[in-house]
Short mmCIF file of N, CA and C in Angstrom, two decimals:
data_model
loop_
_atom_site.label_atom_id
_atom_site.label_comp_id
_atom_site.label_asym_id
_atom_site.label_seq_id
_atom_site.Cartn_x
_atom_site.Cartn_y
_atom_site.Cartn_z
N MET O 1 -26.51 -38.00 -36.94
CA MET O 1 -25.87 -38.04 -35.65
C MET O 1 -26.96 -38.32 -34.62
N ASN O 2 -26.70 -39.27 -33.74
CA ASN O 2 -27.72 -39.57 -32.74
C ASN O 2 -27.61 -38.63 -31.55
N ARG O 3 -28.58 -38.72 -30.70
CA ARG O 3 -28.67 -37.79 -29.56
C ARG O 3 -27.45 -37.88 -28.66
N ARG O 4 -26.95 -39.06 -28.40
CA ARG O 4 -25.81 -39.26 -27.50
C ARG O 4 -24.55 -38.62 -28.08
N GLN O 5 -24.30 -38.80 -29.38
CA GLN O 5 -23.14 -38.16 -30.02
C GLN O 5 -23.28 -36.65 -30.00
N TYR O 6 -24.49 -36.14 -30.26
CA TYR O 6 -24.73 -34.70 -30.26
C TYR O 6 -24.43 -34.11 -28.89
N LEU O 7 -24.93 -34.73 -27.83
CA LEU O 7 -24.69 -34.23 -26.48
C LEU O 7 -23.20 -34.28 -26.13
N GLY O 8 -22.49 -35.31 -26.58
CA GLY O 8 -21.06 -35.41 -26.32
C GLY O 8 -20.28 -34.30 -27.01
N VAL O 9 -20.60 -34.04 -28.27
CA VAL O 9 -19.93 -32.96 -29.02
C VAL O 9 -20.26 -31.60 -28.41
N ALA O 10 -21.52 -31.39 -28.09
CA ALA O 10 -21.94 -30.10 -27.51
C ALA O 10 -21.27 -29.87 -26.16
N THR O 11 -21.19 -30.90 -25.33
CA THR O 11 -20.55 -30.77 -24.01
C THR O 11 -19.06 -30.47 -24.16
N ALA O 12 -18.39 -31.16 -25.05
CA ALA O 12 -16.96 -30.93 -25.28
C ALA O 12 -16.71 -29.52 -25.80
N THR O 13 -17.56 -29.04 -26.69
CA THR O 13 -17.43 -27.69 -27.24
C THR O 13 -17.61 -26.64 -26.15
N MET O 14 -18.63 -26.80 -25.33
CA MET O 14 -18.89 -25.84 -24.26
C MET O 14 -17.77 -25.86 -23.22
N ALA O 15 -17.25 -27.04 -22.91
CA ALA O 15 -16.14 -27.13 -21.95
C ALA O 15 -14.90 -26.43 -22.51
N GLY O 16 -14.66 -26.59 -23.81
CA GLY O 16 -13.52 -25.92 -24.43
C GLY O 16 -13.67 -24.42 -24.42
N LEU O 17 -14.87 -23.93 -24.66
CA LEU O 17 -15.10 -22.49 -24.65
C LEU O 17 -15.12 -21.92 -23.25
N ALA O 18 -15.48 -22.71 -22.26
CA ALA O 18 -15.57 -22.20 -20.88
C ALA O 18 -14.23 -21.66 -20.40
N GLY O 19 -13.14 -22.37 -20.72
CA GLY O 19 -11.82 -21.88 -20.32
C GLY O 19 -11.48 -20.58 -20.99
N CYS O 20 -11.84 -20.43 -22.25
CA CYS O 20 -11.55 -19.20 -22.99
C CYS O 20 -12.38 -18.04 -22.46
N MET O 21 -13.63 -18.33 -22.13
CA MET O 21 -14.52 -17.26 -21.68
C MET O 21 -14.15 -16.73 -20.31
N GLY O 22 -13.39 -17.49 -19.53
CA GLY O 22 -13.01 -17.04 -18.20
C GLY O 22 -11.94 -15.96 -18.23
N ASP O 23 -11.14 -15.90 -19.26
CA ASP O 23 -10.06 -14.92 -19.37
C ASP O 23 -10.33 -14.02 -20.57
N PRO O 24 -10.78 -12.80 -20.32
CA PRO O 24 -11.05 -11.91 -21.46
C PRO O 24 -9.77 -11.57 -22.21
N GLU O 25 -9.93 -11.27 -23.48
CA GLU O 25 -8.81 -10.82 -24.30
C GLU O 25 -9.06 -9.38 -24.69
N TYR O 26 -7.98 -8.63 -24.88
CA TYR O 26 -8.08 -7.20 -25.10
C TYR O 26 -7.26 -6.78 -26.33
N THR O 27 -7.52 -5.56 -26.77
CA THR O 27 -6.75 -4.94 -27.84
C THR O 27 -6.39 -3.52 -27.41
N ILE O 28 -5.13 -3.15 -27.61
CA ILE O 28 -4.71 -1.76 -27.37
C ILE O 28 -5.13 -0.98 -28.61
N THR O 29 -6.10 -0.08 -28.45
CA THR O 29 -6.68 0.58 -29.62
C THR O 29 -6.19 2.01 -29.83
N ASP O 30 -5.68 2.67 -28.79
CA ASP O 30 -5.26 4.06 -28.97
C ASP O 30 -4.24 4.43 -27.90
N ILE O 31 -3.27 5.27 -28.28
CA ILE O 31 -2.28 5.80 -27.35
C ILE O 31 -2.17 7.29 -27.60
N GLY O 32 -2.22 8.07 -26.53
CA GLY O 32 -2.06 9.51 -26.64
C GLY O 32 -0.93 9.97 -25.74
N VAL O 33 -0.05 10.84 -26.24
CA VAL O 33 1.10 11.33 -25.48
C VAL O 33 1.12 12.85 -25.57
N SER O 34 1.20 13.51 -24.40
CA SER O 34 1.35 14.96 -24.41
C SER O 34 2.82 15.32 -24.55
N ASN O 35 3.10 16.50 -25.05
CA ASN O 35 4.48 16.96 -25.17
C ASN O 35 5.04 17.30 -23.80
N MET O 36 6.32 17.01 -23.60
CA MET O 36 6.99 17.35 -22.35
C MET O 36 7.82 18.61 -22.56
N ALA O 37 7.79 19.49 -21.57
CA ALA O 37 8.67 20.64 -21.61
C ALA O 37 10.07 20.19 -21.19
N GLY O 38 11.09 20.83 -21.71
CA GLY O 38 12.44 20.49 -21.33
C GLY O 38 13.19 19.79 -22.45
N PRO O 39 14.37 19.27 -22.14
CA PRO O 39 15.24 18.72 -23.19
C PRO O 39 14.89 17.30 -23.62
N LEU O 40 13.92 16.67 -22.99
CA LEU O 40 13.61 15.28 -23.29
C LEU O 40 12.29 15.13 -24.04
N ASP O 41 12.29 14.29 -25.06
CA ASP O 41 11.07 13.91 -25.77
C ASP O 41 10.71 12.50 -25.35
N TYR O 42 9.43 12.25 -25.21
CA TYR O 42 8.94 10.97 -24.74
C TYR O 42 7.97 10.42 -25.76
N ASP O 43 8.10 9.13 -26.09
CA ASP O 43 7.22 8.52 -27.07
C ASP O 43 6.86 7.11 -26.62
N ILE O 44 5.67 6.68 -27.00
CA ILE O 44 5.21 5.33 -26.69
C ILE O 44 4.55 4.77 -27.94
N GLU O 45 4.86 3.50 -28.25
CA GLU O 45 4.31 2.86 -29.43
C GLU O 45 3.82 1.47 -29.07
N ALA O 46 2.64 1.12 -29.54
CA ALA O 46 2.12 -0.24 -29.34
C ALA O 46 2.75 -1.14 -30.38
N VAL O 47 3.54 -2.11 -29.94
CA VAL O 47 4.21 -3.04 -30.84
C VAL O 47 3.30 -4.23 -31.12
N ASP O 48 2.74 -4.79 -30.07
CA ASP O 48 1.79 -5.90 -30.20
C ASP O 48 0.51 -5.47 -29.52
N THR O 49 -0.52 -5.18 -30.28
CA THR O 49 -1.76 -4.63 -29.72
C THR O 49 -2.68 -5.68 -29.12
N ALA O 50 -2.48 -6.95 -29.45
CA ALA O 50 -3.34 -8.02 -28.94
C ALA O 50 -2.86 -8.46 -27.56
N VAL O 51 -3.77 -8.42 -26.59
CA VAL O 51 -3.48 -8.88 -25.24
C VAL O 51 -4.34 -10.13 -25.04
N THR O 52 -3.73 -11.29 -25.27
CA THR O 52 -4.49 -12.54 -25.26
C THR O 52 -4.15 -13.38 -24.04
N VAL O 53 -4.87 -14.48 -23.89
CA VAL O 53 -4.62 -15.40 -22.78
C VAL O 53 -3.19 -15.94 -22.86
N ASP O 54 -2.73 -16.24 -24.05
CA ASP O 54 -1.42 -16.87 -24.24
C ASP O 54 -0.27 -15.89 -24.42
N SER O 55 -0.57 -14.64 -24.74
CA SER O 55 0.50 -13.71 -25.10
C SER O 55 0.15 -12.29 -24.66
N PRO O 56 1.08 -11.61 -23.98
CA PRO O 56 0.80 -10.23 -23.58
C PRO O 56 0.96 -9.26 -24.75
N GLY O 57 0.34 -8.09 -24.63
CA GLY O 57 0.60 -7.00 -25.57
C GLY O 57 1.91 -6.35 -25.18
N SER O 58 2.47 -5.53 -26.07
CA SER O 58 3.74 -4.89 -25.74
C SER O 58 3.74 -3.44 -26.19
N LEU O 59 4.41 -2.62 -25.38
CA LEU O 59 4.55 -1.19 -25.63
C LEU O 59 6.04 -0.84 -25.60
N ASP O 60 6.51 -0.10 -26.59
CA ASP O 60 7.88 0.40 -26.58
C ASP O 60 7.87 1.84 -26.08
N MET O 61 8.61 2.09 -25.01
CA MET O 61 8.77 3.43 -24.43
C MET O 61 10.11 3.98 -24.88
N THR O 62 10.12 5.22 -25.36
CA THR O 62 11.36 5.84 -25.83
C THR O 62 11.50 7.21 -25.19
N VAL O 63 12.70 7.49 -24.70
CA VAL O 63 13.04 8.85 -24.26
C VAL O 63 14.22 9.29 -25.10
N ARG O 64 14.14 10.53 -25.59
CA ARG O 64 15.15 11.07 -26.51
C ARG O 64 15.66 12.39 -25.95
N ASN O 65 16.97 12.55 -25.95
CA ASN O 65 17.57 13.81 -25.54
C ASN O 65 17.62 14.72 -26.76
N SER O 66 16.75 15.72 -26.79
CA SER O 66 16.67 16.62 -27.94
C SER O 66 17.55 17.86 -27.77
N SER O 67 18.35 17.91 -26.71
CA SER O 67 19.21 19.07 -26.49
C SER O 67 20.59 18.85 -27.11
N GLN O 68 21.44 19.85 -26.99
CA GLN O 68 22.80 19.79 -27.54
C GLN O 68 23.82 19.32 -26.52
N THR O 69 23.39 19.06 -25.28
CA THR O 69 24.30 18.61 -24.23
C THR O 69 23.74 17.36 -23.57
N ALA O 70 24.57 16.68 -22.82
CA ALA O 70 24.15 15.46 -22.12
C ALA O 70 23.15 15.80 -21.02
N VAL O 71 22.26 14.86 -20.75
CA VAL O 71 21.26 14.99 -19.69
C VAL O 71 21.34 13.74 -18.82
N GLU O 72 21.37 13.94 -17.50
CA GLU O 72 21.32 12.80 -16.60
C GLU O 72 19.87 12.47 -16.30
N ILE O 73 19.53 11.18 -16.37
CA ILE O 73 18.18 10.71 -16.07
C ILE O 73 18.25 9.81 -14.86
N SER O 74 17.31 10.02 -13.94
CA SER O 74 17.29 9.27 -12.70
C SER O 74 15.94 8.59 -12.53
N ASN O 75 15.97 7.35 -12.03
CA ASN O 75 14.74 6.64 -11.73
C ASN O 75 15.05 5.54 -10.73
N ILE O 76 14.00 4.91 -10.21
CA ILE O 76 14.15 3.83 -9.24
C ILE O 76 13.68 2.53 -9.89
N GLY O 77 14.39 1.46 -9.64
CA GLY O 77 13.99 0.14 -10.15
C GLY O 77 14.79 -0.27 -11.35
N VAL O 78 14.42 0.22 -12.53
CA VAL O 78 15.15 -0.02 -13.77
C VAL O 78 15.29 1.32 -14.50
N TRP O 79 16.41 1.50 -15.15
CA TRP O 79 16.67 2.76 -15.85
C TRP O 79 16.23 2.65 -17.29
N PRO O 80 15.67 3.62 -17.93
CA PRO O 80 15.41 4.99 -17.46
C PRO O 80 13.98 5.22 -16.97
N PHE O 81 13.06 4.25 -17.14
CA PHE O 81 11.64 4.52 -16.88
C PHE O 81 11.13 4.06 -15.53
N GLY O 82 11.86 3.22 -14.85
CA GLY O 82 11.40 2.74 -13.55
C GLY O 82 10.37 1.64 -13.67
N ILE O 83 9.52 1.55 -12.68
CA ILE O 83 8.49 0.52 -12.61
C ILE O 83 7.18 1.17 -13.03
N LEU O 84 6.70 0.80 -14.21
CA LEU O 84 5.54 1.46 -14.80
C LEU O 84 4.26 0.69 -14.56
N ALA O 85 3.15 1.44 -14.56
CA ALA O 85 1.83 0.84 -14.39
C ALA O 85 0.81 1.60 -15.22
N LEU O 86 -0.27 0.91 -15.56
CA LEU O 86 -1.43 1.55 -16.17
C LEU O 86 -2.48 1.72 -15.07
N MET O 87 -2.99 2.95 -14.93
CA MET O 87 -3.99 3.25 -13.92
C MET O 87 -5.31 3.58 -14.60
N PRO O 88 -6.37 2.84 -14.29
CA PRO O 88 -7.65 3.09 -14.94
C PRO O 88 -8.23 4.44 -14.55
N ALA O 89 -8.99 5.02 -15.48
CA ALA O 89 -9.63 6.31 -15.19
C ALA O 89 -10.69 6.14 -14.11
N LYS O 90 -11.27 4.95 -14.00
CA LYS O 90 -12.26 4.68 -12.96
C LYS O 90 -11.58 4.66 -11.60
N GLU O 91 -12.23 5.22 -10.61
CA GLU O 91 -11.64 5.22 -9.27
C GLU O 91 -11.79 3.85 -8.62
N ASN O 92 -10.99 3.63 -7.58
CA ASN O 92 -11.03 2.40 -6.79
C ASN O 92 -10.70 1.16 -7.60
N LYS O 93 -9.87 1.28 -8.58
CA LYS O 93 -9.40 0.14 -9.35
C LYS O 93 -7.90 -0.01 -9.12
N PHE O 94 -7.43 -1.24 -9.21
CA PHE O 94 -6.02 -1.50 -8.99
C PHE O 94 -5.19 -1.08 -10.19
N LYS O 95 -3.94 -0.73 -9.92
CA LYS O 95 -2.99 -0.42 -10.98
C LYS O 95 -2.58 -1.72 -11.66
N THR O 96 -2.30 -1.63 -12.95
CA THR O 96 -1.83 -2.78 -13.71
C THR O 96 -0.33 -2.62 -13.91
N LEU O 97 0.45 -3.46 -13.26
CA LEU O 97 1.90 -3.42 -13.40
C LEU O 97 2.28 -3.82 -14.81
N LEU O 98 3.13 -3.02 -15.45
CA LEU O 98 3.69 -3.39 -16.75
C LEU O 98 4.99 -4.14 -16.49
N LEU O 99 5.17 -5.23 -17.17
CA LEU O 99 6.36 -6.05 -16.98
C LEU O 99 7.40 -5.73 -18.05
N THR O 100 8.67 -5.93 -17.70
CA THR O 100 9.77 -5.73 -18.63
C THR O 100 10.88 -6.71 -18.31
N ASP O 101 11.67 -7.06 -19.30
CA ASP O 101 12.80 -7.95 -19.07
C ASP O 101 13.81 -7.34 -18.11
N GLY O 102 13.78 -6.02 -17.98
CA GLY O 102 14.69 -5.33 -17.08
C GLY O 102 14.54 -5.74 -15.63
N TYR O 103 13.35 -6.20 -15.23
CA TYR O 103 13.15 -6.65 -13.85
C TYR O 103 14.01 -7.87 -13.54
N ASP O 104 14.19 -8.74 -14.53
CA ASP O 104 15.01 -9.95 -14.34
C ASP O 104 16.50 -9.63 -14.39
N GLU O 105 16.85 -8.49 -14.98
CA GLU O 105 18.25 -8.14 -15.18
C GLU O 105 18.82 -7.24 -14.08
N THR O 106 18.02 -6.93 -13.06
CA THR O 106 18.48 -6.05 -12.00
C THR O 106 18.24 -6.68 -10.63
N ASP O 107 19.03 -6.27 -9.67
CA ASP O 107 18.84 -6.71 -8.29
C ASP O 107 17.99 -5.71 -7.51
N HIS O 108 17.53 -4.64 -8.15
CA HIS O 108 16.81 -3.57 -7.46
C HIS O 108 15.30 -3.76 -7.43
N VAL O 109 14.78 -4.74 -8.19
CA VAL O 109 13.33 -4.97 -8.28
C VAL O 109 13.04 -6.44 -8.10
N GLU O 110 11.97 -6.74 -7.36
CA GLU O 110 11.48 -8.10 -7.25
C GLU O 110 10.00 -8.10 -7.57
N VAL O 111 9.63 -8.82 -8.60
CA VAL O 111 8.23 -8.92 -9.03
C VAL O 111 7.79 -10.37 -8.89
N THR O 112 6.70 -10.58 -8.15
CA THR O 112 6.10 -11.91 -8.03
C THR O 112 4.67 -11.81 -8.54
N THR O 113 3.95 -12.89 -8.48
CA THR O 113 2.56 -12.90 -8.91
C THR O 113 1.72 -11.94 -8.10
N ASN O 114 2.02 -11.80 -6.80
CA ASN O 114 1.17 -11.01 -5.91
C ASN O 114 1.80 -9.74 -5.37
N SER O 115 3.07 -9.49 -5.67
CA SER O 115 3.70 -8.29 -5.10
C SER O 115 4.82 -7.75 -5.99
N THR O 116 5.17 -6.52 -5.73
CA THR O 116 6.29 -5.86 -6.40
C THR O 116 7.04 -5.06 -5.35
N ARG O 117 8.35 -5.25 -5.30
CA ARG O 117 9.19 -4.54 -4.33
C ARG O 117 10.39 -3.93 -5.03
N THR O 118 10.85 -2.82 -4.48
CA THR O 118 12.09 -2.21 -4.96
C THR O 118 12.92 -1.83 -3.75
N ASP O 119 14.23 -1.76 -3.91
CA ASP O 119 15.10 -1.37 -2.80
C ASP O 119 15.31 0.15 -2.75
N ASN O 120 14.62 0.89 -3.61
CA ASN O 120 14.66 2.36 -3.67
C ASN O 120 16.03 2.93 -4.02
N THR O 121 16.88 2.14 -4.65
CA THR O 121 18.16 2.64 -5.12
C THR O 121 17.92 3.53 -6.33
N ARG O 122 18.44 4.77 -6.26
CA ARG O 122 18.29 5.71 -7.36
C ARG O 122 19.33 5.38 -8.43
N LEU O 123 18.85 5.10 -9.65
CA LEU O 123 19.72 4.79 -10.77
C LEU O 123 19.88 6.04 -11.62
N VAL O 124 21.12 6.46 -11.82
CA VAL O 124 21.41 7.68 -12.58
C VAL O 124 22.38 7.34 -13.70
N ARG O 125 21.96 7.70 -14.91
CA ARG O 125 22.83 7.52 -16.08
C ARG O 125 22.67 8.72 -16.99
N SER O 126 23.67 8.91 -17.82
CA SER O 126 23.68 10.05 -18.73
C SER O 126 23.18 9.64 -20.10
N LEU O 127 22.41 10.54 -20.72
CA LEU O 127 21.94 10.36 -22.09
C LEU O 127 22.57 11.46 -22.93
N ALA O 128 23.42 11.08 -23.88
CA ALA O 128 24.15 12.05 -24.70
C ALA O 128 23.20 12.85 -25.58
N ALA O 129 23.68 13.97 -26.11
CA ALA O 129 22.88 14.80 -27.01
C ALA O 129 22.40 13.98 -28.20
N SER O 130 21.13 14.10 -28.54
CA SER O 130 20.48 13.41 -29.65
C SER O 130 20.38 11.89 -29.48
N GLU O 131 20.76 11.37 -28.34
CA GLU O 131 20.67 9.93 -28.09
C GLU O 131 19.28 9.58 -27.57
N SER O 132 18.84 8.35 -27.85
CA SER O 132 17.56 7.89 -27.34
C SER O 132 17.71 6.49 -26.75
N VAL O 133 16.78 6.14 -25.85
CA VAL O 133 16.75 4.82 -25.23
C VAL O 133 15.33 4.31 -25.35
N THR O 134 15.18 3.05 -25.79
CA THR O 134 13.87 2.42 -25.90
C THR O 134 13.85 1.16 -25.05
N ARG O 135 12.78 1.00 -24.29
CA ARG O 135 12.58 -0.21 -23.49
C ARG O 135 11.19 -0.76 -23.78
N ARG O 136 11.07 -2.07 -23.81
CA ARG O 136 9.78 -2.72 -24.07
C ARG O 136 9.13 -3.15 -22.76
N TYR O 137 7.86 -2.79 -22.62
CA TYR O 137 7.05 -3.20 -21.47
C TYR O 137 5.88 -4.04 -21.97
N PHE O 138 5.46 -5.00 -21.15
CA PHE O 138 4.42 -5.94 -21.54
C PHE O 138 3.15 -5.74 -20.71
N VAL O 139 2.00 -5.84 -21.39
CA VAL O 139 0.69 -5.71 -20.75
C VAL O 139 0.08 -7.11 -20.69
N GLN O 140 -0.09 -7.64 -19.49
CA GLN O 140 -0.70 -8.96 -19.33
C GLN O 140 -2.19 -8.80 -19.06
N GLY O 141 -3.00 -9.54 -19.81
CA GLY O 141 -4.44 -9.43 -19.69
C GLY O 141 -4.98 -9.81 -18.33
N ASN O 142 -4.36 -10.78 -17.66
CA ASN O 142 -4.86 -11.18 -16.35
C ASN O 142 -4.58 -10.14 -15.27
N ARG O 143 -3.77 -9.12 -15.56
CA ARG O 143 -3.51 -8.05 -14.60
C ARG O 143 -4.41 -6.83 -14.83
N LEU O 144 -5.06 -6.76 -15.99
CA LEU O 144 -5.93 -5.61 -16.29
C LEU O 144 -7.22 -5.68 -15.49
N SER O 145 -7.77 -4.52 -15.16
CA SER O 145 -9.05 -4.48 -14.43
C SER O 145 -10.22 -4.30 -15.39
N GLY O 146 -10.02 -4.53 -16.66
CA GLY O 146 -11.09 -4.43 -17.65
C GLY O 146 -10.74 -3.47 -18.76
N SER O 147 -11.67 -3.28 -19.67
CA SER O 147 -11.44 -2.37 -20.78
C SER O 147 -11.65 -0.93 -20.31
N GLY O 148 -11.12 0.01 -21.09
CA GLY O 148 -11.27 1.42 -20.75
C GLY O 148 -10.01 2.19 -21.06
N THR O 149 -9.98 3.44 -20.60
CA THR O 149 -8.81 4.30 -20.80
C THR O 149 -7.97 4.28 -19.54
N TYR O 150 -6.69 4.05 -19.73
CA TYR O 150 -5.72 4.00 -18.64
C TYR O 150 -4.73 5.15 -18.80
N THR O 151 -4.13 5.56 -17.70
CA THR O 151 -3.07 6.55 -17.71
C THR O 151 -1.78 5.86 -17.29
N LEU O 152 -0.69 6.15 -17.99
CA LEU O 152 0.60 5.58 -17.65
C LEU O 152 1.20 6.35 -16.49
N GLY O 153 1.73 5.63 -15.51
CA GLY O 153 2.36 6.28 -14.37
C GLY O 153 3.35 5.36 -13.69
N ASP O 154 3.99 5.88 -12.67
CA ASP O 154 4.92 5.11 -11.87
C ASP O 154 4.11 4.21 -10.92
N TYR O 155 4.50 2.97 -10.78
CA TYR O 155 3.77 2.01 -9.95
C TYR O 155 3.70 2.46 -8.49
N PHE O 156 4.74 3.15 -8.03
CA PHE O 156 4.80 3.60 -6.64
C PHE O 156 4.52 5.08 -6.49
N ASP O 157 3.85 5.69 -7.47
CA ASP O 157 3.40 7.09 -7.43
C ASP O 157 4.52 8.12 -7.48
N GLY O 158 5.68 7.76 -7.97
CA GLY O 158 6.74 8.73 -8.18
C GLY O 158 6.62 9.34 -9.56
N PRO O 159 7.56 10.20 -9.94
CA PRO O 159 7.53 10.76 -11.30
C PRO O 159 7.93 9.69 -12.31
N LEU O 160 7.50 9.86 -13.57
CA LEU O 160 7.91 8.91 -14.60
C LEU O 160 9.42 8.95 -14.78
N LEU O 161 10.00 10.13 -14.71
CA LEU O 161 11.45 10.23 -14.69
C LEU O 161 11.86 11.60 -14.16
N SER O 162 13.10 11.66 -13.66
CA SER O 162 13.70 12.92 -13.21
C SER O 162 14.96 13.13 -14.03
N TYR O 163 15.28 14.40 -14.28
CA TYR O 163 16.48 14.68 -15.08
C TYR O 163 17.15 15.95 -14.58
N ARG O 164 18.42 16.09 -14.96
CA ARG O 164 19.15 17.34 -14.72
C ARG O 164 20.18 17.50 -15.82
N THR O 165 20.49 18.75 -16.08
CA THR O 165 21.49 19.07 -17.10
C THR O 165 22.77 19.51 -16.42
N ASP O 166 23.81 19.72 -17.22
CA ASP O 166 25.11 20.10 -16.67
C ASP O 166 25.08 21.43 -15.94
N ASP O 167 24.15 22.32 -16.30
CA ASP O 167 24.14 23.65 -15.71
C ASP O 167 23.31 23.75 -14.43
N THR O 168 22.83 22.64 -13.90
CA THR O 168 22.05 22.69 -12.66
C THR O 168 22.32 21.46 -11.81
N ASP O 169 22.23 21.65 -10.49
CA ASP O 169 22.42 20.53 -9.56
C ASP O 169 21.09 19.95 -9.12
N SER O 170 19.99 20.65 -9.39
CA SER O 170 18.69 20.17 -8.92
C SER O 170 18.02 19.31 -9.99
N TRP O 171 17.19 18.38 -9.53
CA TRP O 171 16.49 17.47 -10.41
C TRP O 171 15.13 18.05 -10.79
N SER O 172 14.76 17.90 -12.04
CA SER O 172 13.43 18.28 -12.52
C SER O 172 12.64 17.00 -12.78
N GLU O 173 11.39 16.97 -12.32
CA GLU O 173 10.55 15.80 -12.52
C GLU O 173 9.71 15.97 -13.77
N ARG O 174 9.52 14.87 -14.50
CA ARG O 174 8.71 14.89 -15.71
C ARG O 174 7.65 13.81 -15.64
N ASN O 175 6.42 14.22 -15.83
CA ASN O 175 5.28 13.31 -15.87
C ASN O 175 4.44 13.61 -17.11
N PRO O 176 4.87 13.14 -18.27
CA PRO O 176 4.06 13.37 -19.46
C PRO O 176 2.72 12.66 -19.30
N THR O 177 1.69 13.23 -19.87
CA THR O 177 0.37 12.59 -19.82
C THR O 177 0.29 11.59 -20.97
N VAL O 178 0.19 10.32 -20.60
CA VAL O 178 0.10 9.24 -21.58
C VAL O 178 -1.18 8.47 -21.29
N SER O 179 -2.05 8.38 -22.31
CA SER O 179 -3.28 7.59 -22.15
C SER O 179 -3.22 6.39 -23.08
N VAL O 180 -3.70 5.27 -22.57
CA VAL O 180 -3.73 4.02 -23.32
C VAL O 180 -5.16 3.50 -23.26
N THR O 181 -5.80 3.36 -24.42
CA THR O 181 -7.16 2.85 -24.47
C THR O 181 -7.12 1.37 -24.82
N ILE O 182 -7.81 0.58 -23.98
CA ILE O 182 -7.84 -0.87 -24.15
C ILE O 182 -9.29 -1.30 -24.25
N THR O 183 -9.60 -2.08 -25.29
CA THR O 183 -10.96 -2.58 -25.48
C THR O 183 -10.95 -4.11 -25.39
N GLU O 184 -12.08 -4.64 -24.91
CA GLU O 184 -12.20 -6.10 -24.80
C GLU O 184 -12.56 -6.67 -26.16
N ARG O 185 -11.90 -7.78 -26.49
CA ARG O 185 -12.16 -8.47 -27.76
C ARG O 185 -13.19 -9.56 -27.53
N SER O 186 -14.04 -9.76 -28.50
CA SER O 186 -14.99 -10.85 -28.44
C SER O 186 -14.28 -12.16 -28.77
N LEU O 187 -14.53 -13.18 -27.98
CA LEU O 187 -13.90 -14.48 -28.22
C LEU O 187 -14.72 -15.33 -29.18
N LEU O 188 -15.94 -14.92 -29.46
CA LEU O 188 -16.78 -15.67 -30.37
C LEU O 188 -16.88 -14.94 -31.69
N PRO O 189 -16.92 -15.65 -32.83
CA PRO O 189 -16.99 -14.98 -34.13
C PRO O 189 -18.30 -14.27 -34.34
#
């Protein structure tokens, strides 16, 4: 191979890698969930742990009514979990909005590239005894502020969910402690 061909191949290779190196890729490596007091059980599972340039990672959130009676669950935005975000343990970092198909299916939330709005309509539905609801949320790599441990929370600083049972008129707030560890993947072998 002569010098001119070598420089052409090397330049093309570096140009191809430059686009990849600009967008880090991540892996969801660990999830921790604390137990919630009360009639509801909360679970989170990483379905797709790879957070790549072309494809987001995904988390399935499940709430289960472990009591013998129906429980009403209330939230803002989309039912039952609302508008979720990952908040880095490091201070002064932006929250990472988790996306869900539910945003497209409701008139209560508007998500754009640069903003998220809700009309603050409280959504209340009943969860029967032993019934569970699972919703999938997506983690986009371009929204993450880097690798590290994140805490799951409400994007607008509200509770993760509120609930009440038939024997009470007041709402109880639940904020289970959920940690999600995300590590950066090397793009080079």
